[in-house]
């Protein structure tokens, strides 16, 4: 005798209705779609695993080459390659090392950011005539890029200044807030006693004041500082670029690379001043000799002989001689006559 089975028990358990049929079919196809790529990834991992040791060796060789590069962009690109190979080596282990690989992603992000900054600095910039002149003579050969130079001008409140003859570019006792670079003309530093110290010309040694002090401390700017000497324009026109000294110090010290570049600028400027100071010192000595010789209104033979020997030994020009006579109120005619006519 056949047992009566309710109709509901004849339907498969996973097919109670049509929606359930769609649900079971979808779950099955989804598992298949995931298993496919995972299987392919596992197969690729198994295929590449024997070659993992080559990744670490090649990566370390590239790393050694990178740390010996002088060009920052080349170094960063090599570091990116080395980091990528290191990540591949960690992921190709029998049991992939995800933690070191994730740290590699952090290193890659840092390298890519610095590459972006380097490429930004290397972008072609359009400089004005004055900007190009100052950049080439005072910044370019020390490592500054055009982008760094323009950023420094903008952030340190760079200004272009013009001064007429005998005008003071800086005055003794004024607050020490700006540093000037002489672009055009000639100026002279004046001591606290009012005497001319030495002349400043454009180019090497052309900074009027201290562009950057690598040994200064932040608190140096907490108190007002004042100029110890004056600087006067002695040509028909002097043109300068001025920048805020405090801002220059803050901007430069915020970057180790800019600190290195600015230190080179300062060292070169000091050497330039020392090189130019020696001839100027000889001219000043000659002027003092002439002043003593003519102080009584007459010239003796031995005084003329000493002056001529000094001129010849130090290769002073006729213009140097004329300026020395002019400072004491004599002319070449008076010198030849060996006396100054009474007026």
Short mmCIF file of C-alpha atoms in Angstrom, two decimals:
data_model
loop_
_atom_site.label_atom_id
_atom_site.label_comp_id
_atom_site.label_asym_id
_atom_site.label_seq_id
_atom_site.Cartn_x
_atom_site.Cartn_y
_atom_site.Cartn_z
CA UNK A 1 0.00 0.00 0.00
CA UNK A 2 1.41 3.30 -1.10
CA UNK A 3 1.88 5.90 1.53
CA UNK A 4 0.41 9.28 0.71
CA UNK A 5 3.09 11.95 0.48
CA UNK A 6 2.06 15.58 0.69
CA UNK A 7 2.68 17.57 -2.45
CA UNK A 8 5.09 19.93 -0.67
CA UNK A 9 7.52 17.12 0.14
CA UNK A 10 7.99 16.27 -3.56
CA UNK A 11 9.56 19.71 -4.27
CA UNK A 12 13.40 19.85 -3.85
CA UNK A 13 14.52 21.52 -0.63
CA UNK A 14 16.26 24.38 -2.34
CA UNK A 15 13.44 24.96 -4.80
CA UNK A 16 10.44 25.82 -2.65
CA UNK A 17 9.49 28.49 -5.14
CA UNK A 18 10.82 30.29 -8.23
CA UNK A 19 12.57 33.12 -6.32
CA UNK A 20 14.50 30.49 -4.35
CA UNK A 21 15.58 28.88 -7.62
CA UNK A 22 17.05 32.23 -8.79
CA UNK A 23 18.82 32.65 -5.41
CA UNK A 24 20.52 29.22 -5.57
CA UNK A 25 21.60 29.75 -9.17
CA UNK A 26 23.08 33.20 -8.40
CA UNK A 27 25.08 31.94 -5.40
CA UNK A 28 26.53 29.15 -7.45
CA UNK A 29 27.60 31.43 -10.36
CA UNK A 30 29.08 34.01 -7.92
CA UNK A 31 31.29 31.38 -6.29
CA UNK A 32 32.49 30.32 -9.71
CA UNK A 33 33.31 33.90 -10.74
CA UNK A 34 35.42 34.42 -7.58
CA UNK A 35 37.14 31.07 -7.82
CA UNK A 36 38.29 31.80 -11.39
CA UNK A 37 40.45 34.90 -10.71
CA UNK A 38 41.69 33.46 -7.40
CA UNK A 39 42.79 30.30 -9.13
CA UNK A 40 44.53 32.33 -11.82
CA UNK A 41 46.24 34.49 -9.18
CA UNK A 42 47.37 31.42 -7.26
CA UNK A 43 48.67 29.84 -10.44
CA UNK A 44 50.61 33.02 -11.28
CA UNK A 45 52.02 33.08 -7.71
CA UNK A 46 53.15 29.47 -8.01
CA UNK A 47 54.70 30.16 -11.42
CA UNK A 48 56.65 33.24 -10.28
CA UNK A 49 57.67 31.93 -6.84
CA UNK A 50 60.92 30.23 -8.01
CA UNK A 51 62.08 33.59 -9.43
CA UNK A 52 61.50 35.55 -6.20
CA UNK A 53 65.17 35.46 -5.24
CA UNK A 54 66.07 37.34 -8.41
CA UNK A 55 63.74 40.20 -7.43
CA UNK A 56 65.52 40.78 -4.13
CA UNK A 57 69.00 40.65 -5.69
CA UNK A 58 68.17 43.00 -8.55
CA UNK A 59 66.34 45.34 -6.15
CA UNK A 60 69.34 45.58 -3.81
CA UNK A 61 71.73 46.25 -6.71
CA UNK A 62 69.48 49.11 -7.87
CA UNK A 63 69.32 50.37 -4.26
CA UNK A 64 73.13 50.48 -4.08
CA UNK A 65 73.23 52.45 -7.33
CA UNK A 66 70.54 54.83 -6.06
CA UNK A 67 72.34 55.85 -2.87
CA UNK A 68 75.39 56.82 -4.94
CA UNK A 69 73.47 59.15 -7.27
CA UNK A 70 74.06 62.90 -7.09
CA UNK A 71 70.93 63.74 -9.07
CA UNK A 72 67.92 63.61 -6.75
CA UNK A 73 65.41 62.72 -9.48
CA UNK A 74 67.49 59.74 -10.67
CA UNK A 75 67.90 58.58 -7.09
CA UNK A 76 64.16 58.73 -6.38
CA UNK A 77 63.26 56.82 -9.57
CA UNK A 78 65.76 54.08 -8.69
CA UNK A 79 64.36 53.89 -5.15
CA UNK A 80 60.86 53.42 -6.58
CA UNK A 81 62.11 50.53 -8.70
CA UNK A 82 63.96 48.96 -5.77
CA UNK A 83 60.93 49.28 -3.48
CA UNK A 84 58.68 47.70 -6.10
CA UNK A 85 61.02 44.73 -6.50
CA UNK A 86 61.21 44.34 -2.73
CA UNK A 87 57.42 44.22 -2.52
CA UNK A 88 57.34 41.58 -5.25
CA UNK A 89 59.86 39.47 -3.32
CA UNK A 90 57.74 39.63 -0.14
CA UNK A 91 54.54 38.69 -1.96
CA UNK A 92 56.16 35.74 -3.79
CA UNK A 93 57.06 33.89 -0.58
CA UNK A 94 55.29 30.52 0.00
CA UNK A 95 53.25 32.41 2.55
CA UNK A 96 53.01 36.00 1.21
CA UNK A 97 54.40 38.64 3.62
CA UNK A 98 51.71 41.29 3.46
CA UNK A 99 53.01 43.50 6.28
CA UNK A 100 56.40 44.29 4.62
CA UNK A 101 54.61 44.77 1.30
CA UNK A 102 52.27 47.33 2.87
CA UNK A 103 55.29 49.20 4.29
CA UNK A 104 56.68 49.19 0.77
CA UNK A 105 53.53 51.00 -0.37
CA UNK A 106 54.29 53.69 2.20
CA UNK A 107 57.83 54.09 0.86
CA UNK A 108 56.50 54.27 -2.70
CA UNK A 109 54.07 57.02 -1.72
CA UNK A 110 56.93 59.02 -0.15
CA UNK A 111 59.12 58.61 -3.24
CA UNK A 112 56.32 59.58 -5.62
CA UNK A 113 55.61 62.72 -3.58
CA UNK A 114 59.25 63.78 -3.71
CA UNK A 115 59.39 63.03 -7.44
CA UNK A 116 56.40 65.34 -7.88
CA UNK A 117 58.24 68.11 -6.00
CA UNK A 118 61.39 67.60 -8.07
CA UNK A 119 59.46 67.69 -11.35
CA UNK A 120 57.66 70.82 -10.17
CA UNK A 121 61.00 72.50 -9.49
CA UNK A 122 62.27 71.54 -12.94
CA UNK A 123 59.32 73.11 -14.72
CA UNK A 124 60.33 75.79 -17.17
CA UNK A 125 59.73 79.19 -15.58
CA UNK A 126 59.43 82.60 -17.22
CA UNK A 127 61.62 85.18 -15.49
CA UNK A 128 61.63 88.92 -16.04
CA UNK A 129 64.85 90.61 -17.18
CA UNK A 130 65.75 91.68 -13.64
CA UNK A 131 64.84 88.30 -12.16
CA UNK A 132 66.92 86.48 -14.76
CA UNK A 133 69.91 88.78 -14.13
CA UNK A 134 69.87 88.25 -10.35
CA UNK A 135 69.14 84.52 -10.63
CA UNK A 136 72.07 83.88 -12.97
CA UNK A 137 74.57 86.03 -11.05
CA UNK A 138 73.62 85.24 -7.43
CA UNK A 139 71.60 81.99 -7.22
CA UNK A 140 71.82 79.60 -10.17
CA UNK A 141 75.43 78.41 -9.77
CA UNK A 142 74.84 77.59 -6.11
CA UNK A 143 72.02 75.08 -6.80
CA UNK A 144 68.82 77.15 -6.62
CA UNK A 145 66.24 76.23 -9.26
CA UNK A 146 64.14 78.95 -10.92
CA UNK A 147 61.11 77.74 -8.96
CA UNK A 148 62.97 77.97 -5.62
CA UNK A 149 64.27 81.42 -6.53
CA UNK A 150 60.81 82.76 -7.42
CA UNK A 151 59.29 81.21 -4.27
CA UNK A 152 62.00 82.89 -2.19
CA UNK A 153 61.31 86.25 -3.84
CA UNK A 154 57.59 85.95 -3.21
CA UNK A 155 57.73 84.71 0.37
CA UNK A 156 60.58 87.02 1.46
CA UNK A 157 58.87 90.13 0.01
CA UNK A 158 61.47 90.76 -2.72
CA UNK A 159 61.54 94.37 -3.96
CA UNK A 160 63.47 96.18 -6.72
CA UNK A 161 65.07 99.44 -5.60
CA UNK A 162 66.82 102.36 -7.31
CA UNK A 163 69.19 104.85 -5.63
CA UNK A 164 70.76 108.02 -7.01
CA UNK A 165 74.38 109.06 -6.49
CA UNK A 166 75.33 109.72 -2.84
CA UNK A 167 72.03 108.24 -1.62
CA UNK A 168 72.28 105.87 1.35
CA UNK A 169 71.23 102.31 0.57
CA UNK A 170 71.47 101.49 4.25
CA UNK A 171 72.17 103.79 7.18
CA UNK A 172 74.03 103.10 10.39
CA UNK A 173 71.62 102.72 13.32
CA UNK A 174 68.59 101.81 11.18
CA UNK A 175 66.75 98.56 12.04
CA UNK A 176 68.38 95.54 10.38
CA UNK A 177 65.45 94.08 8.48
CA UNK A 178 66.44 93.80 4.81
CA UNK A 179 69.40 92.46 2.87
CA UNK A 180 70.28 93.97 -0.52
CA UNK A 181 71.93 92.48 -3.58
CA UNK A 182 73.62 95.05 -5.83
CA UNK A 183 72.46 94.54 -9.40
CA UNK A 184 73.84 97.69 -11.02
CA UNK A 185 76.21 100.50 -10.09
CA UNK A 186 78.76 100.68 -7.29
CA UNK A 187 78.50 101.46 -3.60
CA UNK A 188 80.88 101.94 -0.71
CA UNK A 189 80.66 100.80 2.90
CA UNK A 190 81.18 103.62 5.41
CA UNK A 191 82.62 102.91 8.86
CA UNK A 192 81.34 104.28 12.16
CA UNK A 193 83.96 107.07 11.89
CA UNK A 194 82.72 108.13 8.45
CA UNK A 195 85.65 106.64 6.51
CA UNK A 196 85.24 104.63 3.32
CA UNK A 197 85.91 100.95 4.02
CA UNK A 198 85.67 99.22 0.65
CA UNK A 199 83.53 99.19 -2.44
CA UNK A 200 80.87 96.71 -3.44
CA UNK A 201 80.20 95.82 -7.06
CA UNK A 202 77.69 93.48 -8.72
CA UNK A 203 78.59 89.81 -8.94
CA UNK A 204 80.65 87.82 -6.48
CA UNK A 205 80.67 89.75 -3.22
CA UNK A 206 77.66 91.81 -4.29
CA UNK A 207 75.50 91.28 -1.18
CA UNK A 208 75.14 94.37 1.00
CA UNK A 209 74.92 92.70 4.36
CA UNK A 210 74.62 89.03 5.31
CA UNK A 211 72.36 86.98 3.07
CA UNK A 212 72.24 83.93 5.35
CA UNK A 213 73.86 82.78 8.59
CA UNK A 214 73.72 78.98 8.97
CA UNK A 215 74.77 79.23 12.63
CA UNK A 216 72.13 81.72 13.76
CA UNK A 217 69.44 80.61 16.21
CA UNK A 218 65.69 81.38 15.92
CA UNK A 219 65.76 83.65 18.97
CA UNK A 220 68.16 86.02 17.22
CA UNK A 221 65.13 87.66 15.60
CA UNK A 222 63.26 88.18 18.88
CA UNK A 223 65.17 91.41 19.59
CA UNK A 224 65.53 94.38 17.26
CA UNK A 225 68.90 94.52 15.52
CA UNK A 226 70.51 97.63 14.04
CA UNK A 227 72.92 98.29 11.19
CA UNK A 228 76.52 98.77 12.38
CA UNK A 229 77.68 100.65 9.24
CA UNK A 230 76.26 102.59 6.30
CA UNK A 231 76.33 101.94 2.56
CA UNK A 232 76.27 104.73 -0.02
CA UNK A 233 75.76 104.69 -3.79
CA UNK A 234 78.79 106.30 -5.54
CA UNK A 235 77.68 106.01 -9.18
CA UNK A 236 74.97 107.86 -11.07
CA UNK A 237 72.51 105.07 -10.24
CA UNK A 238 72.47 101.93 -8.10
CA UNK A 239 69.83 99.22 -8.40
CA UNK A 240 69.30 96.52 -5.79
CA UNK A 241 67.07 93.59 -4.93
CA UNK A 242 66.04 93.61 -1.27
CA UNK A 243 64.51 90.78 0.77
CA UNK A 244 63.29 90.44 4.33
CA UNK A 245 66.17 88.87 6.30
CA UNK A 246 63.96 87.12 8.84
CA UNK A 247 61.79 85.52 6.15
CA UNK A 248 64.86 84.43 4.20
CA UNK A 249 66.22 82.75 7.34
CA UNK A 250 62.93 80.97 8.04
CA UNK A 251 62.41 79.78 4.46
CA UNK A 252 65.95 78.56 3.96
CA UNK A 253 66.21 76.71 7.27
CA UNK A 254 62.92 74.90 6.60
CA UNK A 255 64.67 72.92 3.83
CA UNK A 256 68.02 71.13 4.20
CA UNK A 257 68.67 71.57 0.48
CA UNK A 258 68.01 75.31 0.58
CA UNK A 259 70.23 75.56 3.66
CA UNK A 260 73.07 73.96 1.70
CA UNK A 261 72.51 76.25 -1.30
CA UNK A 262 72.27 79.42 0.81
CA UNK A 263 75.44 78.50 2.70
CA UNK A 264 77.25 78.27 -0.64
CA UNK A 265 75.94 81.73 -1.52
CA UNK A 266 77.24 83.21 1.73
CA UNK A 267 80.67 81.55 1.49
CA UNK A 268 81.11 82.77 -2.09
CA UNK A 269 80.04 86.28 -1.11
CA UNK A 270 82.57 86.40 1.74
CA UNK A 271 85.39 85.22 -0.53
CA UNK A 272 84.40 87.81 -3.10
CA UNK A 273 84.55 90.57 -0.51
CA UNK A 274 87.96 89.38 0.75
CA UNK A 275 89.30 89.24 -2.79
CA UNK A 276 88.13 92.78 -3.55
CA UNK A 277 89.12 94.20 -0.19
CA UNK A 278 92.87 93.75 -0.79
CA UNK A 279 93.12 96.09 -3.84
CA UNK A 280 90.83 98.58 -2.14
CA UNK A 281 93.03 98.52 0.95
CA UNK A 282 96.05 99.38 -1.23
CA UNK A 283 94.21 102.29 -2.81
CA UNK A 284 93.23 103.59 0.61
CA UNK A 285 96.85 103.28 1.78
CA UNK A 286 97.99 105.25 -1.25
CA UNK A 287 95.40 107.95 -0.55
CA UNK A 288 96.68 108.20 3.02
CA UNK A 289 100.26 108.53 1.73
CA UNK A 290 99.25 111.37 -0.61
CA UNK A 291 97.33 113.12 2.17
CA UNK A 292 100.42 113.06 4.42
CA UNK A 293 102.73 114.16 1.61
CA UNK A 294 100.71 117.26 0.68
CA UNK A 295 99.62 118.16 4.21
CA UNK A 296 102.15 121.04 4.37
CA UNK A 297 101.29 122.34 0.87
CA UNK A 298 104.62 121.23 -0.61
CA UNK A 299 106.06 118.05 -2.11
CA UNK A 300 109.59 116.82 -1.49
CA UNK A 301 111.54 114.60 -3.89
CA UNK A 302 111.57 111.66 -1.52
CA UNK A 303 107.77 111.92 -1.04
CA UNK A 304 107.18 111.75 -4.79
CA UNK A 305 109.62 108.85 -5.08
CA UNK A 306 107.87 106.87 -2.34
CA UNK A 307 104.46 107.47 -3.93
CA UNK A 308 105.66 106.41 -7.38
CA UNK A 309 107.32 103.27 -6.01
CA UNK A 310 104.13 102.31 -4.16
CA UNK A 311 102.07 102.83 -7.33
CA UNK A 312 104.42 100.70 -9.43
CA UNK A 313 104.69 97.90 -6.84
CA UNK A 314 100.90 97.56 -6.41
CA UNK A 315 100.00 98.39 -10.03
CA UNK A 316 97.76 101.34 -9.20
CA UNK A 317 96.29 103.15 -12.21
CA UNK A 318 96.30 106.82 -13.17
CA UNK A 319 92.64 106.93 -12.13
CA UNK A 320 93.62 105.72 -8.65
CA UNK A 321 96.21 108.49 -8.49
CA UNK A 322 93.74 111.13 -9.69
CA UNK A 323 91.14 110.07 -7.10
CA UNK A 324 93.76 110.25 -4.34
CA UNK A 325 94.66 113.83 -5.39
CA UNK A 326 91.00 114.78 -5.66
CA UNK A 327 90.31 113.62 -2.09
CA UNK A 328 92.94 116.08 -0.76
CA UNK A 329 91.91 118.91 -3.09
CA UNK A 330 94.90 118.72 -5.44
CA UNK A 331 95.11 118.42 -9.22
CA UNK A 332 97.69 116.75 -11.43
CA UNK A 333 98.96 120.23 -12.31
CA UNK A 334 99.56 120.96 -8.61
CA UNK A 335 101.33 117.61 -8.25
CA UNK A 336 103.64 118.36 -11.16
CA UNK A 337 104.36 121.83 -9.70
CA UNK A 338 105.00 120.18 -6.31
CA UNK A 339 102.95 122.78 -4.54
CA UNK A 340 99.40 124.00 -4.22
CA UNK A 341 98.93 127.64 -5.11
CA UNK A 342 97.52 129.78 -2.33
CA UNK A 343 94.07 131.21 -3.00
#
